[in-house]
Amino acid sequence: MAEHNSEIRTSPTLPMRLLIIDTTAAIVANLPGQTGPAALMFHSRPVVLAMRALFEAYWEHATPFHQHPSPDDDPQGLIPQERKLLQLLATGLTDEAVARALGIGVRTERRIMAELMERLGASSRFEAGVQAARRQWI
């Protein structure tokens, strides 16, 4: 996409999956509390415009792809997704809830957590939380 001059941005979290077609339709999936695969399609212009405003707000704060954050950009060596994952786990959310909040699969969430545990030198998730707090990662 970038080779074709598309503007791409990334965000560590998104509230839902959203597809907007001009100002005529919006398709929403992965709503909070939703279980199983399902999507809603809206044709109401005010609803579509509200979804577009939500998209624009997230787009404005997202990181342009060519400036994708690296661990070197953060004093603690974390990218935004890793920091958000730790913050969500610290609130007591399950792996499934964290993955849903980050818009990633559970296996991906667990892989990221395993990598963080290795970097922290932790043998358990509890120890990882303690080490992350000591290092002021959360």
PDB file of C-alpha atoms in Angstrom:
ATOM      1  CA  MET A   1       0.000   0.000   0.000  1.00  0.00           C
ATOM      2  CA  ALA A   2       2.811   2.418   0.881  1.00  0.00           C
ATOM      3  CA  GLU A   3       4.384   1.818  -2.545  1.00  0.00           C
ATOM      4  CA  HIS A   4       1.159   3.106  -4.101  1.00  0.00           C
ATOM      5  CA  ASN A   5       1.240   6.356  -2.087  1.00  0.00           C
ATOM      6  CA  SER A   6      -1.380   5.256   0.419  1.00  0.00           C
ATOM      7  CA  GLU A   7      -1.193   6.958   3.784  1.00  0.00           C
ATOM      8  CA  ILE A   8      -0.931   4.363   6.521  1.00  0.00           C
ATOM      9  CA  ARG A   9      -1.063   4.916  10.265  1.00  0.00           C
ATOM     10  CA  THR A  10      -0.951   2.587  13.243  1.00  0.00           C
ATOM     11  CA  SER A  11      -2.516   2.778  16.686  1.00  0.00           C
ATOM     12  CA  PRO A  12      -1.857   0.531  19.678  1.00  0.00           C
ATOM     13  CA  THR A  13      -5.601   0.195  20.337  1.00  0.00           C
ATOM     14  CA  LEU A  14      -8.852   0.647  18.494  1.00  0.00           C
ATOM     15  CA  PRO A  15     -12.365   0.423  19.936  1.00  0.00           C
ATOM     16  CA  MET A  16     -13.714  -1.687  17.059  1.00  0.00           C
ATOM     17  CA  ARG A  17     -13.149  -2.699  13.468  1.00  0.00           C
ATOM     18  CA  LEU A  18     -14.684  -0.094  11.217  1.00  0.00           C
ATOM     19  CA  LEU A  19     -15.208   0.242   7.475  1.00  0.00           C
ATOM     20  CA  ILE A  20     -16.683   3.467   6.129  1.00  0.00           C
ATOM     21  CA  ILE A  21     -17.951   3.771   2.568  1.00  0.00           C
ATOM     22  CA  ASP A  22     -18.038   7.478   1.698  1.00  0.00           C
ATOM     23  CA  THR A  23     -20.808   8.922   3.857  1.00  0.00           C
ATOM     24  CA  THR A  24     -23.369   6.294   2.854  1.00  0.00           C
ATOM     25  CA  ALA A  25     -22.539   3.258   4.988  1.00  0.00           C
ATOM     26  CA  ALA A  26     -20.486   2.109   7.951  1.00  0.00           C
ATOM     27  CA  ILE A  27     -19.756  -1.485   8.912  1.00  0.00           C
ATOM     28  CA  VAL A  28     -18.742  -2.124  12.522  1.00  0.00           C
ATOM     29  CA  ALA A  29     -17.350  -5.358  14.008  1.00  0.00           C
ATOM     30  CA  ASN A  30     -15.718  -6.427  17.284  1.00  0.00           C
ATOM     31  CA  LEU A  31     -17.848  -4.218  19.497  1.00  0.00           C
ATOM     32  CA  PRO A  32     -17.033  -4.354  23.224  1.00  0.00           C
ATOM     33  CA  GLY A  33     -18.968  -7.166  24.882  1.00  0.00           C
ATOM     34  CA  GLN A  34     -19.707  -8.837  21.546  1.00  0.00           C
ATOM     35  CA  THR A  35     -19.164 -12.591  21.495  1.00  0.00           C
ATOM     36  CA  GLY A  36     -18.586 -14.450  18.288  1.00  0.00           C
ATOM     37  CA  PRO A  37     -18.226 -13.106  14.763  1.00  0.00           C
ATOM     38  CA  ALA A  38     -20.798 -10.459  13.923  1.00  0.00           C
ATOM     39  CA  ALA A  39     -20.983  -7.111  12.202  1.00  0.00           C
ATOM     40  CA  LEU A  40     -23.456  -4.257  12.020  1.00  0.00           C
ATOM     41  CA  MET A  41     -24.102  -2.165   8.928  1.00  0.00           C
ATOM     42  CA  PHE A  42     -25.408   1.387   9.296  1.00  0.00           C
ATOM     43  CA  HIS A  43     -26.957   3.458   6.502  1.00  0.00           C
ATOM     44  CA  SER A  44     -28.236   6.322   8.656  1.00  0.00           C
ATOM     45  CA  ARG A  45     -26.272   9.417   7.616  1.00  0.00           C
ATOM     46  CA  PRO A  46     -25.927  10.793  11.195  1.00  0.00           C
ATOM     47  CA  VAL A  47     -24.614   7.430  12.433  1.00  0.00           C
ATOM     48  CA  VAL A  48     -22.190   7.122   9.497  1.00  0.00           C
ATOM     49  CA  LEU A  49     -20.948  10.677  10.115  1.00  0.00           C
ATOM     50  CA  ALA A  50     -20.458   9.877  13.822  1.00  0.00           C
ATOM     51  CA  MET A  51     -18.436   6.770  12.884  1.00  0.00           C
ATOM     52  CA  ARG A  52     -16.389   8.862  10.497  1.00  0.00           C
ATOM     53  CA  ALA A  53     -15.684  11.388  13.278  1.00  0.00           C
ATOM     54  CA  LEU A  54     -14.533   8.514  15.509  1.00  0.00           C
ATOM     55  CA  PHE A  55     -12.228   7.295  12.750  1.00  0.00           C
ATOM     56  CA  GLU A  56     -10.828  10.816  12.235  1.00  0.00           C
ATOM     57  CA  ALA A  57     -10.104  11.180  15.973  1.00  0.00           C
ATOM     58  CA  TYR A  58      -8.138   7.913  16.066  1.00  0.00           C
ATOM     59  CA  TRP A  59      -6.421   8.751  12.754  1.00  0.00           C
ATOM     60  CA  GLU A  60      -5.255  12.109  14.105  1.00  0.00           C
ATOM     61  CA  HIS A  61      -3.465  10.463  17.048  1.00  0.00           C
ATOM     62  CA  ALA A  62      -2.154   7.420  15.164  1.00  0.00           C
ATOM     63  CA  THR A  63       1.499   7.101  14.167  1.00  0.00           C
ATOM     64  CA  PRO A  64       2.321   7.481  10.457  1.00  0.00           C
ATOM     65  CA  PHE A  65       3.686   4.170   9.186  1.00  0.00           C
ATOM     66  CA  HIS A  66       6.974   5.648   7.958  1.00  0.00           C
ATOM     67  CA  GLN A  67       7.492   6.878  11.536  1.00  0.00           C
ATOM     68  CA  HIS A  68       6.496   3.593  13.129  1.00  0.00           C
ATOM     69  CA  PRO A  69       7.687   3.681  16.739  1.00  0.00           C
ATOM     70  CA  SER A  70      10.591   1.531  17.717  1.00  0.00           C
ATOM     71  CA  PRO A  71      11.730   0.538  21.191  1.00  0.00           C
ATOM     72  CA  ASP A  72      14.587   3.045  20.770  1.00  0.00           C
ATOM     73  CA  ASP A  73      12.021   5.905  20.710  1.00  0.00           C
ATOM     74  CA  ASP A  74      10.863   5.169  24.274  1.00  0.00           C
ATOM     75  CA  PRO A  75      13.115   5.660  27.321  1.00  0.00           C
ATOM     76  CA  GLN A  76      11.953   2.311  28.712  1.00  0.00           C
ATOM     77  CA  GLY A  77      12.390   0.553  25.358  1.00  0.00           C
ATOM     78  CA  LEU A  78       8.665  -0.099  24.803  1.00  0.00           C
ATOM     79  CA  ILE A  79       6.544   0.481  21.746  1.00  0.00           C
ATOM     80  CA  PRO A  80       3.029   1.874  22.425  1.00  0.00           C
ATOM     81  CA  GLN A  81       1.354  -1.517  21.931  1.00  0.00           C
ATOM     82  CA  GLU A  82       3.596  -3.143  24.562  1.00  0.00           C
ATOM     83  CA  ARG A  83       2.952  -0.338  27.042  1.00  0.00           C
ATOM     84  CA  LYS A  84      -0.811  -0.545  26.477  1.00  0.00           C
ATOM     85  CA  LEU A  85      -0.737  -4.340  26.871  1.00  0.00           C
ATOM     86  CA  LEU A  86       0.998  -4.022  30.245  1.00  0.00           C
ATOM     87  CA  GLN A  87      -1.442  -1.317  31.369  1.00  0.00           C
ATOM     88  CA  LEU A  88      -4.438  -3.451  30.436  1.00  0.00           C
ATOM     89  CA  LEU A  89      -3.050  -6.537  32.166  1.00  0.00           C
ATOM     90  CA  ALA A  90      -2.334  -4.434  35.266  1.00  0.00           C
ATOM     91  CA  THR A  91      -6.061  -3.650  35.490  1.00  0.00           C
ATOM     92  CA  GLY A  92      -6.765  -7.371  35.794  1.00  0.00           C
ATOM     93  CA  LEU A  93      -8.091  -8.054  32.296  1.00  0.00           C
ATOM     94  CA  THR A  94      -7.768 -11.542  30.850  1.00  0.00           C
ATOM     95  CA  ASP A  95      -5.611 -12.309  27.816  1.00  0.00           C
ATOM     96  CA  GLU A  96      -8.773 -12.492  25.717  1.00  0.00           C
ATOM     97  CA  ALA A  97      -9.997  -9.063  26.871  1.00  0.00           C
ATOM     98  CA  VAL A  98      -6.555  -7.492  26.341  1.00  0.00           C
ATOM     99  CA  ALA A  99      -6.283  -8.971  22.853  1.00  0.00           C
ATOM    100  CA  ARG A 100      -9.755  -7.683  21.995  1.00  0.00           C
ATOM    101  CA  ALA A 101      -8.898  -4.190  23.304  1.00  0.00           C
ATOM    102  CA  LEU A 102      -5.691  -4.132  21.252  1.00  0.00           C
ATOM    103  CA  GLY A 103      -7.392  -5.516  18.153  1.00  0.00           C
ATOM    104  CA  ILE A 104      -5.046  -8.500  17.962  1.00  0.00           C
ATOM    105  CA  GLY A 105      -5.392 -12.247  18.382  1.00  0.00           C
ATOM    106  CA  VAL A 106      -4.917 -13.962  21.732  1.00  0.00           C
ATOM    107  CA  ARG A 107      -1.870 -15.846  20.409  1.00  0.00           C
ATOM    108  CA  THR A 108      -0.279 -12.537  19.369  1.00  0.00           C
ATOM    109  CA  GLU A 109      -1.040 -11.012  22.776  1.00  0.00           C
ATOM    110  CA  ARG A 110       0.534 -13.998  24.527  1.00  0.00           C
ATOM    111  CA  ARG A 111       3.595 -13.861  22.245  1.00  0.00           C
ATOM    112  CA  ILE A 112       4.119 -10.170  23.037  1.00  0.00           C
ATOM    113  CA  MET A 113       3.722 -10.891  26.748  1.00  0.00           C
ATOM    114  CA  ALA A 114       6.235 -13.755  26.548  1.00  0.00           C
ATOM    115  CA  GLU A 115       8.730 -11.432  24.846  1.00  0.00           C
ATOM    116  CA  LEU A 116       8.192  -8.806  27.560  1.00  0.00           C
ATOM    117  CA  MET A 117       8.678 -11.435  30.274  1.00  0.00           C
ATOM    118  CA  GLU A 118      11.961 -12.451  28.669  1.00  0.00           C
ATOM    119  CA  ARG A 119      13.133  -8.817  28.499  1.00  0.00           C
ATOM    120  CA  LEU A 120      12.163  -8.364  32.143  1.00  0.00           C
ATOM    121  CA  GLY A 121      13.891 -11.604  33.192  1.00  0.00           C
ATOM    122  CA  ALA A 122      10.623 -12.801  34.722  1.00  0.00           C
ATOM    123  CA  SER A 123       9.568 -16.431  35.052  1.00  0.00           C
ATOM    124  CA  SER A 124       5.902 -15.636  35.820  1.00  0.00           C
ATOM    125  CA  ARG A 125       3.394 -13.012  34.792  1.00  0.00           C
ATOM    126  CA  PHE A 126       3.193 -11.802  38.392  1.00  0.00           C
ATOM    127  CA  GLU A 127       6.959 -11.316  38.505  1.00  0.00           C
ATOM    128  CA  ALA A 128       6.754  -9.527  35.139  1.00  0.00           C
ATOM    129  CA  GLY A 129       4.178  -7.132  36.595  1.00  0.00           C
ATOM    130  CA  VAL A 130       6.397  -6.407  39.587  1.00  0.00           C
ATOM    131  CA  GLN A 131       9.445  -5.860  37.367  1.00  0.00           C
ATOM    132  CA  ALA A 132       7.476  -3.662  34.954  1.00  0.00           C
ATOM    133  CA  ALA A 133       6.280  -1.529  37.870  1.00  0.00           C
ATOM    134  CA  ARG A 134       9.815  -1.251  39.277  1.00  0.00           C
ATOM    135  CA  ARG A 135      11.075  -0.082  35.892  1.00  0.00           C
ATOM    136  CA  GLN A 136       8.145   2.321  35.652  1.00  0.00           C
ATOM    137  CA  TRP A 137       6.850   0.666  32.499  1.00  0.00           C
ATOM    138  CA  ILE A 138       3.348   0.885  33.970  1.00  0.00           C
TER     139      ILE A 138
END
